[in-house]
CSV table of C-alpha atoms in Angstrom, one decimal:
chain,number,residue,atom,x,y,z
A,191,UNK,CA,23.6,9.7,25.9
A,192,UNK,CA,24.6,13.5,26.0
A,193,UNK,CA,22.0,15.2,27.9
A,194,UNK,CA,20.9,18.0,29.7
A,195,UNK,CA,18.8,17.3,33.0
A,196,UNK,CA,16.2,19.7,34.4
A,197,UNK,CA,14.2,18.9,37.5
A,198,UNK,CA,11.1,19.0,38.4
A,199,UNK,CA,9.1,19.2,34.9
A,200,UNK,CA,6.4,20.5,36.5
A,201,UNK,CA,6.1,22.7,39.8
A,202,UNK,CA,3.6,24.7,41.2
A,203,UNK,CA,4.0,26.9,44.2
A,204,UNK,CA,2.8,29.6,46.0
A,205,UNK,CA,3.9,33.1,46.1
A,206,UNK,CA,7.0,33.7,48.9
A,207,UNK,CA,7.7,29.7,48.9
A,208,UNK,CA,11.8,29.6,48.0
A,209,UNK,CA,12.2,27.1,45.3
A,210,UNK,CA,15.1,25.2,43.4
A,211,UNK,CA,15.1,24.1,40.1
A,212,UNK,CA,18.0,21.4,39.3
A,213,UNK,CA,19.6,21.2,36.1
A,214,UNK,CA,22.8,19.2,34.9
A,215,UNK,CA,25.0,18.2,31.9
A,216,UNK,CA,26.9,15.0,31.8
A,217,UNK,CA,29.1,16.5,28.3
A,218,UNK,CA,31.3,18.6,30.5
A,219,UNK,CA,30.7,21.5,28.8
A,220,UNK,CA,31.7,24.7,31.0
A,221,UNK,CA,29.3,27.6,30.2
A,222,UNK,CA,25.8,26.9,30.9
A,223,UNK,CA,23.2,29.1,31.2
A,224,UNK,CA,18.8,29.7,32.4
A,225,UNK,CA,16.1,30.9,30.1
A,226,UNK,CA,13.0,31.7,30.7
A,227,UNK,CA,10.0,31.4,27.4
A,228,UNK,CA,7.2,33.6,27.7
A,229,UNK,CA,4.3,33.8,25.0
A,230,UNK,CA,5.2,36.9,22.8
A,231,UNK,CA,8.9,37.7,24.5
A,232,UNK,CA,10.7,34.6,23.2
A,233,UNK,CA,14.0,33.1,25.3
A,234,UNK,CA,15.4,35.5,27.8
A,235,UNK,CA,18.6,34.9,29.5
A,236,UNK,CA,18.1,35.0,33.0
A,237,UNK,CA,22.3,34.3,33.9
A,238,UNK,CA,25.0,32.7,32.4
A,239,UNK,CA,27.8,30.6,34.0
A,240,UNK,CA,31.7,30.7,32.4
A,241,UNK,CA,32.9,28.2,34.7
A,242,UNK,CA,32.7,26.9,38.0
A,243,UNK,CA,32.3,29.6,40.6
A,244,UNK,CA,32.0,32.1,37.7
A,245,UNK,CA,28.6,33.5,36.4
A,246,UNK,CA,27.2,36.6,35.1
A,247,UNK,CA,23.0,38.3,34.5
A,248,UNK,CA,21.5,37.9,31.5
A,249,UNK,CA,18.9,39.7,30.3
A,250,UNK,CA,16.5,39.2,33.2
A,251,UNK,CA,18.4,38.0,36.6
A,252,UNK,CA,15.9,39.8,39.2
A,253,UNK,CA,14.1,37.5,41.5
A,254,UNK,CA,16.8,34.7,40.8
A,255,UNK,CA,20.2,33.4,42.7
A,256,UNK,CA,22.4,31.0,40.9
A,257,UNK,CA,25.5,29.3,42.0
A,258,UNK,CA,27.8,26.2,40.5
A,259,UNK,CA,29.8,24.9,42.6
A,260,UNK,CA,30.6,21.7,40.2
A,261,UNK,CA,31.2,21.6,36.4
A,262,UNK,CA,28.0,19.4,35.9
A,263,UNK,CA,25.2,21.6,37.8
A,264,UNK,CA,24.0,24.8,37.8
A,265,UNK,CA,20.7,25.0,40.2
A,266,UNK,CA,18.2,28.0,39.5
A,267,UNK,CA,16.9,29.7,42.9
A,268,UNK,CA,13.5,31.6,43.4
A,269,UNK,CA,14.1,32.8,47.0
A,270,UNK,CA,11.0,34.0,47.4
A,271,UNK,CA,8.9,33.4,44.2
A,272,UNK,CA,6.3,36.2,42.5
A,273,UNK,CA,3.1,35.2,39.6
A,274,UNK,CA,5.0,36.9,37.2
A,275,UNK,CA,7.9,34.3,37.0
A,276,UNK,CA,5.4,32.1,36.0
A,277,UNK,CA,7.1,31.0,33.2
A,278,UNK,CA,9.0,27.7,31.1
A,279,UNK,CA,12.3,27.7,31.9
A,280,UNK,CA,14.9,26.3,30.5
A,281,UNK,CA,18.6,25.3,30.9
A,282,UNK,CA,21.1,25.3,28.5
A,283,UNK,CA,24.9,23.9,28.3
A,284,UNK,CA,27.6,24.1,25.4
A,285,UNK,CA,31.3,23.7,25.1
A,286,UNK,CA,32.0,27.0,23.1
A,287,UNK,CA,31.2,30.5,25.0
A,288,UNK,CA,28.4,32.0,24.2
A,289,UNK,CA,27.8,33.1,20.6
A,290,UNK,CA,30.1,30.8,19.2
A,291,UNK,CA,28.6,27.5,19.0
A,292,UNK,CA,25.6,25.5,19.6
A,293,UNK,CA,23.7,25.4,22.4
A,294,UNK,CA,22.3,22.1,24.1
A,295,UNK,CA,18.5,22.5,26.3
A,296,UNK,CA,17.0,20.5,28.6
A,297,UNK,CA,13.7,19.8,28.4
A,298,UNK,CA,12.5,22.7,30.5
A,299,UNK,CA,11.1,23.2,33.4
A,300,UNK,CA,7.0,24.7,33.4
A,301,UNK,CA,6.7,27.0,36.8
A,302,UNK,CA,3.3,28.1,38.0
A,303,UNK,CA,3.2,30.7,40.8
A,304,UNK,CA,0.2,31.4,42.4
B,229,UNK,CA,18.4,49.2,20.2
B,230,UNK,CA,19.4,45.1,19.8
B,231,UNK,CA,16.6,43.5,18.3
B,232,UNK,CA,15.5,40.2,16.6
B,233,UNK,CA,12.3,40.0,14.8
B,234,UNK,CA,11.0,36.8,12.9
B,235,UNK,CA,8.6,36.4,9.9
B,236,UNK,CA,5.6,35.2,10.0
B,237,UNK,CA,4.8,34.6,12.9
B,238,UNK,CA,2.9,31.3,12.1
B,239,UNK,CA,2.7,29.2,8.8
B,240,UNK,CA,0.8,26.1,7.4
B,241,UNK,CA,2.0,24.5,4.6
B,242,UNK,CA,1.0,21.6,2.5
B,243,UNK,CA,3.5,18.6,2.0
B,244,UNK,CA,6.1,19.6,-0.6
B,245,UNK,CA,4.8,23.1,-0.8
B,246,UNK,CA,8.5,25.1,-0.5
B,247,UNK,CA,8.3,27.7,1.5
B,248,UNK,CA,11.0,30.6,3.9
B,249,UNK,CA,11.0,32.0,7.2
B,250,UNK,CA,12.4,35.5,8.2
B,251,UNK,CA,14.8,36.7,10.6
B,252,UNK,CA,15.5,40.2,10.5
B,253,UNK,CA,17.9,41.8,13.0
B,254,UNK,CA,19.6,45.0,14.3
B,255,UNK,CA,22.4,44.7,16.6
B,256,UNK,CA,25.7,46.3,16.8
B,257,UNK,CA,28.2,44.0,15.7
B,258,UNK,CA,26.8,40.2,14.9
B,259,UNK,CA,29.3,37.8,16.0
B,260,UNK,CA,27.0,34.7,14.7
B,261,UNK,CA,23.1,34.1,14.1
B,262,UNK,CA,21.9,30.7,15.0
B,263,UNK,CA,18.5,28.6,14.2
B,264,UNK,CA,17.0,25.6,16.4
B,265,UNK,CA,13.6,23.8,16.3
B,266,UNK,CA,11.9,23.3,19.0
B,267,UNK,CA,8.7,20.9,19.5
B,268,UNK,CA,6.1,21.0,21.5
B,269,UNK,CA,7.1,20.2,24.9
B,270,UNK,CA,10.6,20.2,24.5
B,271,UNK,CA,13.7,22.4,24.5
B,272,UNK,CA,15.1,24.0,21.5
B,273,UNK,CA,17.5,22.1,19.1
B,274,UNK,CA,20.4,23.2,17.5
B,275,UNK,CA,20.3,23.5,13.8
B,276,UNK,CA,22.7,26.2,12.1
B,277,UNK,CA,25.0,28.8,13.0
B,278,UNK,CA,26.4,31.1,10.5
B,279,UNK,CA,28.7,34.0,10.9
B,280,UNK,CA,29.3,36.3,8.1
B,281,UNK,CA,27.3,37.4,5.3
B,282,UNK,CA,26.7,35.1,2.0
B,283,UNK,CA,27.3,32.2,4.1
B,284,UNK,CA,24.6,29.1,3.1
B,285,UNK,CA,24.7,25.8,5.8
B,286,UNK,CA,22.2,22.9,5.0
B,287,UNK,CA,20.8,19.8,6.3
B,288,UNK,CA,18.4,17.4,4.5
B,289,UNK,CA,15.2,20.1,3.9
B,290,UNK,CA,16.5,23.2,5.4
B,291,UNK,CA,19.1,25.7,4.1
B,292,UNK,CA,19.7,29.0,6.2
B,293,UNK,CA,21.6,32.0,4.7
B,294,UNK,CA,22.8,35.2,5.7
B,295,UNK,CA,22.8,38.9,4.8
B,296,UNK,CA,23.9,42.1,6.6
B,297,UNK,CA,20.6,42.5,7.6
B,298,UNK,CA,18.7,39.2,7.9
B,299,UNK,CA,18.6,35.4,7.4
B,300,UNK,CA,16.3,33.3,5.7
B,301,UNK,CA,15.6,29.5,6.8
B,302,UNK,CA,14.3,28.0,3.3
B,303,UNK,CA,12.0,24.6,3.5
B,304,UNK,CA,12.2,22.7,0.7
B,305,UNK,CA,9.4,19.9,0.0
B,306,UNK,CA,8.6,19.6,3.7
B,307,UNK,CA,7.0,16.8,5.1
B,308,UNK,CA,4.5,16.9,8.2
B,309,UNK,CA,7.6,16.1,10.5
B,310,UNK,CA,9.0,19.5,9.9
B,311,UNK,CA,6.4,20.8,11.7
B,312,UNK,CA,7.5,22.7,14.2
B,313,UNK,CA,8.5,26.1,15.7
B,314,UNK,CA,12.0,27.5,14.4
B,315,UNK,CA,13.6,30.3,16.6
B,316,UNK,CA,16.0,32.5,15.0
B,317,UNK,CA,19.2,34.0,17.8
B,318,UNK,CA,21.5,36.5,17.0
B,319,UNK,CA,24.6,37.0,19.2
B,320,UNK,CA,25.3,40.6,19.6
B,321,UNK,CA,29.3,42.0,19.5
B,322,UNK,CA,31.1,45.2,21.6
B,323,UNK,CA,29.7,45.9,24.8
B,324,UNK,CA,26.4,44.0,25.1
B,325,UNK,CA,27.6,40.7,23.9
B,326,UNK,CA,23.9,39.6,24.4
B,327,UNK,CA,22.4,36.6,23.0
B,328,UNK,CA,19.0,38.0,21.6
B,329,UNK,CA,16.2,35.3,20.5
B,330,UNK,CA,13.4,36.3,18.4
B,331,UNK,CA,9.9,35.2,19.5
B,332,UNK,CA,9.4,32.0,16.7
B,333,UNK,CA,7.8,30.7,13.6
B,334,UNK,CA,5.1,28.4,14.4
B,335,UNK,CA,5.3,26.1,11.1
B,336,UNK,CA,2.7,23.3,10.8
B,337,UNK,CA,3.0,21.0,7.7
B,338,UNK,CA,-0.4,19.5,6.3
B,339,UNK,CA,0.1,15.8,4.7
């Protein structure tokens, strides 16, 4: 089944406590890509990745590392997390670049900093 | 200033009571305009994309179309399994090349 793969659902940390959010994609797509979904904002892009060893910020890359070092994976990294990255997040993987076909989500990822 | 705004922002409807959702948009240059569903609890799922104006794509109850200046997402006889919020996203051209969601319609079908 074509899927995308987010680990953990659910996490809750504390403020400073550097954190790693898995995700993976077994269609080998090459562009993937983070979101976060905040009541009232909608999706933001947080970064983007082209291809392996390739990425790019989105919309709102402070207070997050990337890196994808393999085709399937692209792990999000809170270094040293803040409350206001509370926030769902979601990762996202499609074979077109971006803008030009559809996106495919995990199932998301609900992050609670205190 | 890009921008993506969706109308209304929530909406109950009864079972085949046809209804529309808005998505309005400003951006400079649109190179597509895309609508997914997304439950409760789950990620967003892809439903249309459309790229130039007067373009219509359908699937079973839904029909999105496109104008220079918005898109509609028309619900025809929906049933309670519709129920669910539709997010409109507009990809942006030229410099920016920003993928902009708007914030949702929050569509709950009554049987």
């Amino acid at each position: 089944e074509a899927q995308v793969t987010q680990n953990p659902r659910y996490l809750i940390t504390v403020t400073g406590k550097k954190l790693t959010v898995t995700c993976s994609q077994n269609m080998n797509h090459e562009y993937m890509s983070w979101y976060r979904q905040d009541p009232g904002l909608g999706l933001r892009q947080i970064y983007y990745s082209m291809n392996v060893e390739v990425t790019d910020k989105g919309d709102v890359p402070e207070g997050y590392k990337v890196s994808r070092k393999e085709k399937r994976n692209f792990p999000l990294i809170l270094e040293s997390p803040s409350p206001n990255q509370t926030s769902l997040y979601f990762c996202a993987s499609s074979l077109l670049p971006q803008g030009r076909g559809e996106q495919y989500f995990g199932p998301g990822t609900r992050l609670t900093v205190t | 200033e890009d921008q993506v705004t969706q109308s209304p922002e929530a909406l109950r409807l009864q079972e085949g009571e046809s209804s529309s959702l808005n998505c309005s948009y400003t951006v400079s240059g649109l190179r597509g305009l895309f609508w997914y569903r997304q439950d409760p609890g789950k990620g967003p799922e892809f439903l249309f994309t459309l790229y130039s104006a007067g373009e219509e794509k359908e699937k079973e109850r839904l029909k999105a179309t496109l104008t220079k200046k918005e898109s509609f997402l028309h619900i025809t006889a929906p049933k309670p399994e519709d129920s669910a919020t539709y997010l409109c996203a507009v990809q942006a051209g030229g410099a920016t090349n920003k993928l902009i969601f708007g914030t949702g319609t929050l569509l709950a079908v009554q049987p």
